[in-house]
mmCIF file of C-alpha atoms in Angstrom:
data_model
loop_
_atom_site.group_PDB
_atom_site.id
_atom_site.type_symbol
_atom_site.label_atom_id
_atom_site.label_comp_id
_atom_site.label_asym_id
_atom_site.label_seq_id
_atom_site.Cartn_x
_atom_site.Cartn_y
_atom_site.Cartn_z
ATOM 1 C CA MET A 1095 26.798 75.238 52.850
ATOM 2 C CA THR A 1096 25.542 72.063 52.406
ATOM 3 C CA PRO A 1097 26.033 70.095 49.706
ATOM 4 C CA GLN A 1098 22.257 68.677 47.929
ATOM 5 C CA ASP A 1099 21.917 65.017 46.630
ATOM 6 C CA PRO A 1100 20.887 65.332 43.210
ATOM 7 C CA LEU A 1101 19.246 62.151 43.580
ATOM 8 C CA ALA A 1102 17.034 62.915 45.856
ATOM 9 C CA ALA A 1103 15.578 65.287 43.835
ATOM 10 C CA LEU A 1104 14.420 63.630 40.980
ATOM 11 C CA GLN A 1105 11.060 62.825 40.555
ATOM 12 C CA PRO A 1106 9.900 59.431 40.459
ATOM 13 C CA LEU A 1107 9.551 57.804 37.112
ATOM 14 C CA ARG A 1108 6.354 57.781 35.187
ATOM 15 C CA SER A 1109 5.459 54.941 33.552
ATOM 16 C CA PRO A 1110 2.577 55.000 31.103
ATOM 17 C CA ASP A 1111 -0.742 54.261 31.134
ATOM 18 C CA PRO A 1112 -1.576 50.141 29.615
ATOM 19 C CA VAL A 1113 -2.646 49.498 26.237
ATOM 20 C CA ALA A 1114 -5.760 49.470 26.440
ATOM 21 C CA PHE A 1115 -6.947 45.475 24.817
ATOM 22 C CA TRP A 1116 -10.167 46.700 23.598
ATOM 23 C CA PRO A 1117 -11.158 47.956 21.296
ATOM 24 C CA PRO A 1118 -7.646 46.151 18.852
ATOM 25 C CA ALA A 1119 -6.215 48.372 15.798
ATOM 26 C CA PRO A 1120 -7.898 48.236 12.412
ATOM 27 C CA GLY A 1121 -5.415 45.929 11.477
ATOM 28 C CA TRP A 1122 -6.483 42.918 14.016
ATOM 29 C CA TRP A 1123 -9.888 44.454 12.512
ATOM 30 C CA ILE A 1124 -9.316 43.732 8.870
ATOM 31 C CA LEU A 1125 -8.152 40.387 10.014
ATOM 32 C CA ALA A 1126 -10.684 38.719 11.749
ATOM 33 C CA ALA A 1127 -12.788 40.034 8.700
ATOM 34 C CA LEU A 1128 -10.856 37.905 5.979
ATOM 35 C CA GLY A 1129 -10.394 35.266 9.412
ATOM 36 C CA CYS A 1130 -14.590 34.976 9.018
ATOM 37 C CA ALA A 1131 -14.303 35.296 4.985
ATOM 38 C CA ALA A 1132 -11.664 32.225 4.661
ATOM 39 C CA PHE A 1133 -14.519 30.346 7.053
ATOM 40 C CA ALA A 1134 -17.361 30.633 5.479
ATOM 41 C CA LEU A 1135 -16.144 29.922 2.194
ATOM 42 C CA LEU A 1136 -13.913 26.522 3.848
ATOM 43 C CA SER A 1137 -17.672 26.196 4.758
ATOM 44 C CA TRP A 1138 -19.423 26.392 2.121
ATOM 45 C CA SER A 1139 -17.007 24.795 -0.220
ATOM 46 C CA LEU A 1140 -17.382 21.876 2.452
ATOM 47 C CA LEU A 1141 -20.869 21.901 2.319
ATOM 48 C CA ARG A 1142 -20.742 21.494 -1.380
ATOM 49 C CA ARG A 1143 -19.095 18.965 -1.482
ATOM 50 C CA TYR A 1144 -21.352 17.044 0.778
ATOM 51 C CA GLN A 1145 -24.499 17.705 -0.976
ATOM 52 C CA ARG A 1146 -22.669 16.057 -4.806
ATOM 53 C CA ASN A 1147 -20.991 13.691 -3.018
ATOM 54 C CA ARG A 1148 -24.767 12.241 -1.838
ATOM 55 C CA TYR A 1149 -25.219 9.402 -4.442
ATOM 56 C CA ARG A 1150 -21.899 8.279 -3.687
ATOM 57 C CA ARG A 1151 -23.033 7.446 -0.377
ATOM 58 C CA LEU A 1152 -26.456 6.195 -0.972
ATOM 59 C CA ALA A 1153 -24.583 4.301 -3.572
ATOM 60 C CA ARG A 1154 -22.458 2.476 -1.271
ATOM 61 C CA ALA A 1155 -24.696 1.745 1.327
ATOM 62 C CA GLN A 1156 -27.552 0.245 -1.693
ATOM 63 C CA LEU A 1157 -24.136 -1.897 -1.953
ATOM 64 C CA ARG A 1158 -23.395 -2.912 1.544
ATOM 65 C CA ALA A 1159 -26.982 -3.564 0.927
ATOM 66 C CA ILE A 1160 -26.602 -6.196 -1.909
ATOM 67 C CA GLU A 1161 -23.446 -7.193 0.112
ATOM 68 C CA ALA A 1162 -25.542 -8.308 2.886
ATOM 69 C CA ALA A 1163 -28.013 -10.096 0.823
ATOM 70 C CA TYR A 1164 -25.340 -12.005 -0.917
ATOM 71 C CA HIS A 1165 -24.437 -13.046 2.037
ATOM 72 C CA THR A 1166 -28.264 -13.975 3.448
ATOM 73 C CA ASP A 1167 -29.280 -15.956 -0.159
ATOM 74 C CA ALA A 1168 -28.884 -14.069 -2.859
ATOM 75 C CA SER A 1169 -27.346 -16.245 -5.787
ATOM 76 C CA VAL A 1170 -24.378 -15.346 -7.451
ATOM 77 C CA THR A 1171 -26.503 -13.768 -10.527
ATOM 78 C CA ASP A 1172 -28.965 -12.137 -8.889
ATOM 79 C CA THR A 1173 -26.114 -10.273 -7.264
ATOM 80 C CA LEU A 1174 -23.939 -9.638 -10.726
ATOM 81 C CA SER A 1175 -26.722 -7.640 -11.418
ATOM 82 C CA ALA A 1176 -27.689 -5.711 -8.991
ATOM 83 C CA VAL A 1177 -24.117 -4.643 -9.075
ATOM 84 C CA ASN A 1178 -23.854 -4.332 -12.478
ATOM 85 C CA THR A 1179 -27.851 -2.328 -12.000
ATOM 86 C CA LEU A 1180 -26.564 -0.398 -9.104
ATOM 87 C CA LEU A 1181 -22.984 1.016 -11.200
ATOM 88 C CA LYS A 1182 -25.055 1.717 -15.036
ATOM 89 C CA GLY A 1183 -27.157 4.176 -12.594
ATOM 90 C CA VAL A 1184 -24.646 5.846 -10.547
ATOM 91 C CA CYS A 1185 -23.028 6.421 -14.284
ATOM 92 C CA LEU A 1186 -26.633 7.561 -15.445
ATOM 93 C CA GLN A 1187 -26.220 10.320 -13.166
ATOM 94 C CA VAL A 1188 -23.416 12.260 -13.046
ATOM 95 C CA TYR A 1189 -22.228 10.915 -16.951
ATOM 96 C CA PRO A 1190 -23.942 12.814 -19.651
ATOM 97 C CA ARG A 1191 -26.841 9.961 -20.122
ATOM 98 C CA ARG A 1192 -25.605 10.159 -24.839
ATOM 99 C CA GLU A 1193 -21.868 8.653 -23.271
ATOM 100 C CA VAL A 1194 -22.387 6.078 -21.206
ATOM 101 C CA ALA A 1195 -26.862 4.759 -21.436
ATOM 102 C CA ALA A 1196 -25.694 2.222 -24.702
ATOM 103 C CA LEU A 1197 -23.040 0.344 -22.973
ATOM 104 C CA SER A 1198 -22.941 -2.370 -22.629
ATOM 105 C CA GLY A 1199 -21.329 -5.809 -22.684
ATOM 106 C CA THR A 1200 -17.236 -4.920 -23.092
ATOM 107 C CA ARG A 1201 -17.292 -1.219 -23.977
ATOM 108 C CA TRP A 1202 -19.232 -1.247 -20.336
ATOM 109 C CA LEU A 1203 -16.356 -2.926 -19.028
ATOM 110 C CA GLN A 1204 -13.710 -0.748 -20.664
ATOM 111 C CA PHE A 1205 -16.222 1.976 -19.828
ATOM 112 C CA LEU A 1206 -15.189 1.407 -16.152
ATOM 113 C CA ASN A 1207 -12.191 0.208 -16.283
ATOM 114 C CA GLY A 1208 -10.940 3.438 -17.473
ATOM 115 C CA GLU A 1209 -12.264 5.129 -14.818
ATOM 116 C CA PHE A 1210 -10.009 3.553 -13.293
ATOM 117 C CA ALA A 1211 -7.271 4.120 -14.729
ATOM 118 C CA ALA A 1212 -7.846 7.854 -14.962
ATOM 119 C CA ALA A 1213 -8.554 7.618 -10.891
ATOM 120 C CA ASP A 1214 -4.410 6.108 -11.211
ATOM 121 C CA SER A 1215 -5.863 2.530 -9.958
ATOM 122 C CA LYS A 1216 -4.577 -0.896 -10.543
ATOM 123 C CA GLN A 1217 -7.526 -2.581 -9.719
ATOM 124 C CA ARG A 1218 -10.105 -3.374 -12.228
ATOM 125 C CA PHE A 1219 -13.536 -4.918 -12.860
ATOM 126 C CA PRO A 1220 -13.683 -9.184 -13.149
ATOM 127 C CA GLU A 1221 -14.605 -9.863 -16.693
ATOM 128 C CA ALA A 1222 -17.714 -11.297 -15.657
ATOM 129 C CA ILE A 1223 -19.391 -7.843 -15.121
ATOM 130 C CA ALA A 1224 -19.843 -7.299 -18.884
ATOM 131 C CA ARG A 1225 -21.948 -10.460 -19.054
ATOM 132 C CA ALA A 1226 -24.002 -9.644 -16.570
ATOM 133 C CA HIS A 1227 -27.338 -9.694 -17.223
ATOM 134 C CA ALA A 1228 -26.391 -13.070 -19.213
ATOM 135 C CA ALA A 1229 -27.870 -16.216 -18.176
ATOM 136 C CA ASP A 1230 -24.527 -17.838 -18.041
ATOM 137 C CA PRO A 1231 -21.926 -14.766 -16.108
ATOM 138 C CA GLY A 1232 -19.209 -17.907 -15.460
ATOM 139 C CA PRO A 1233 -17.806 -18.351 -13.029
ATOM 140 C CA VAL A 1234 -17.555 -14.442 -10.588
ATOM 141 C CA ASP A 1235 -15.205 -13.592 -6.985
ATOM 142 C CA ILE A 1236 -18.239 -11.564 -5.539
ATOM 143 C CA PRO A 1237 -16.210 -9.954 -2.730
ATOM 144 C CA ALA A 1238 -13.754 -9.116 -5.165
ATOM 145 C CA LEU A 1239 -17.027 -7.887 -7.584
ATOM 146 C CA LEU A 1240 -18.594 -6.062 -3.944
ATOM 147 C CA ALA A 1241 -15.179 -4.800 -3.349
ATOM 148 C CA CYS A 1242 -14.276 -3.300 -6.752
ATOM 149 C CA ALA A 1243 -17.477 -2.555 -7.499
ATOM 150 C CA ASP A 1244 -16.547 0.304 -4.109
ATOM 151 C CA THR A 1245 -13.781 1.264 -4.548
ATOM 152 C CA TRP A 1246 -14.730 2.703 -7.838
ATOM 153 C CA LEU A 1247 -17.608 3.878 -6.827
ATOM 154 C CA CYS A 1248 -15.216 6.298 -3.922
ATOM 155 C CA ARG A 1249 -13.057 7.320 -6.760
ATOM 156 C CA HIS A 1250 -14.458 7.815 -10.320
ATOM 157 C CA ARG A 1251 -13.852 11.583 -10.869
ATOM 158 C CA GLY A 1252 -17.584 11.806 -12.392
ATOM 159 C CA GLY A 1253 -18.238 13.695 -15.758
ATOM 160 C CA ALA A 1254 -19.778 16.630 -16.645
#
């Protein structure tokens, strides 16, 4: 008798079929659906925010036009009046009319500065904004006023 090598009698190992890439397991379909839903919700939210802030973009463009006019030929009084009118128009769009329409003078200044306080800003409007439509509003730092108005347009919280 000849001893037989037991290893020679073994069959080669059979590897399993490779795992198919497609179709994915149901969990991946659920994850993909949740991802698409989250993307759609985020896109919708960003679009709504962009649309709601349209008035800010338009007001800032008008403010840049006022600044350009000031640097070319507008007087201090005209610039102060234009900035005040722009801010009042924005407030009438955003806040309830009954809260904003009658504001003038010191109460108007307090309202604008109160919105800065709500936005945790240290910036304040100059006193001249309260006398914007006066014949002689007094000394006004127009570049500071324009910077303050731009900051206010970016940061105010808006009304109901």
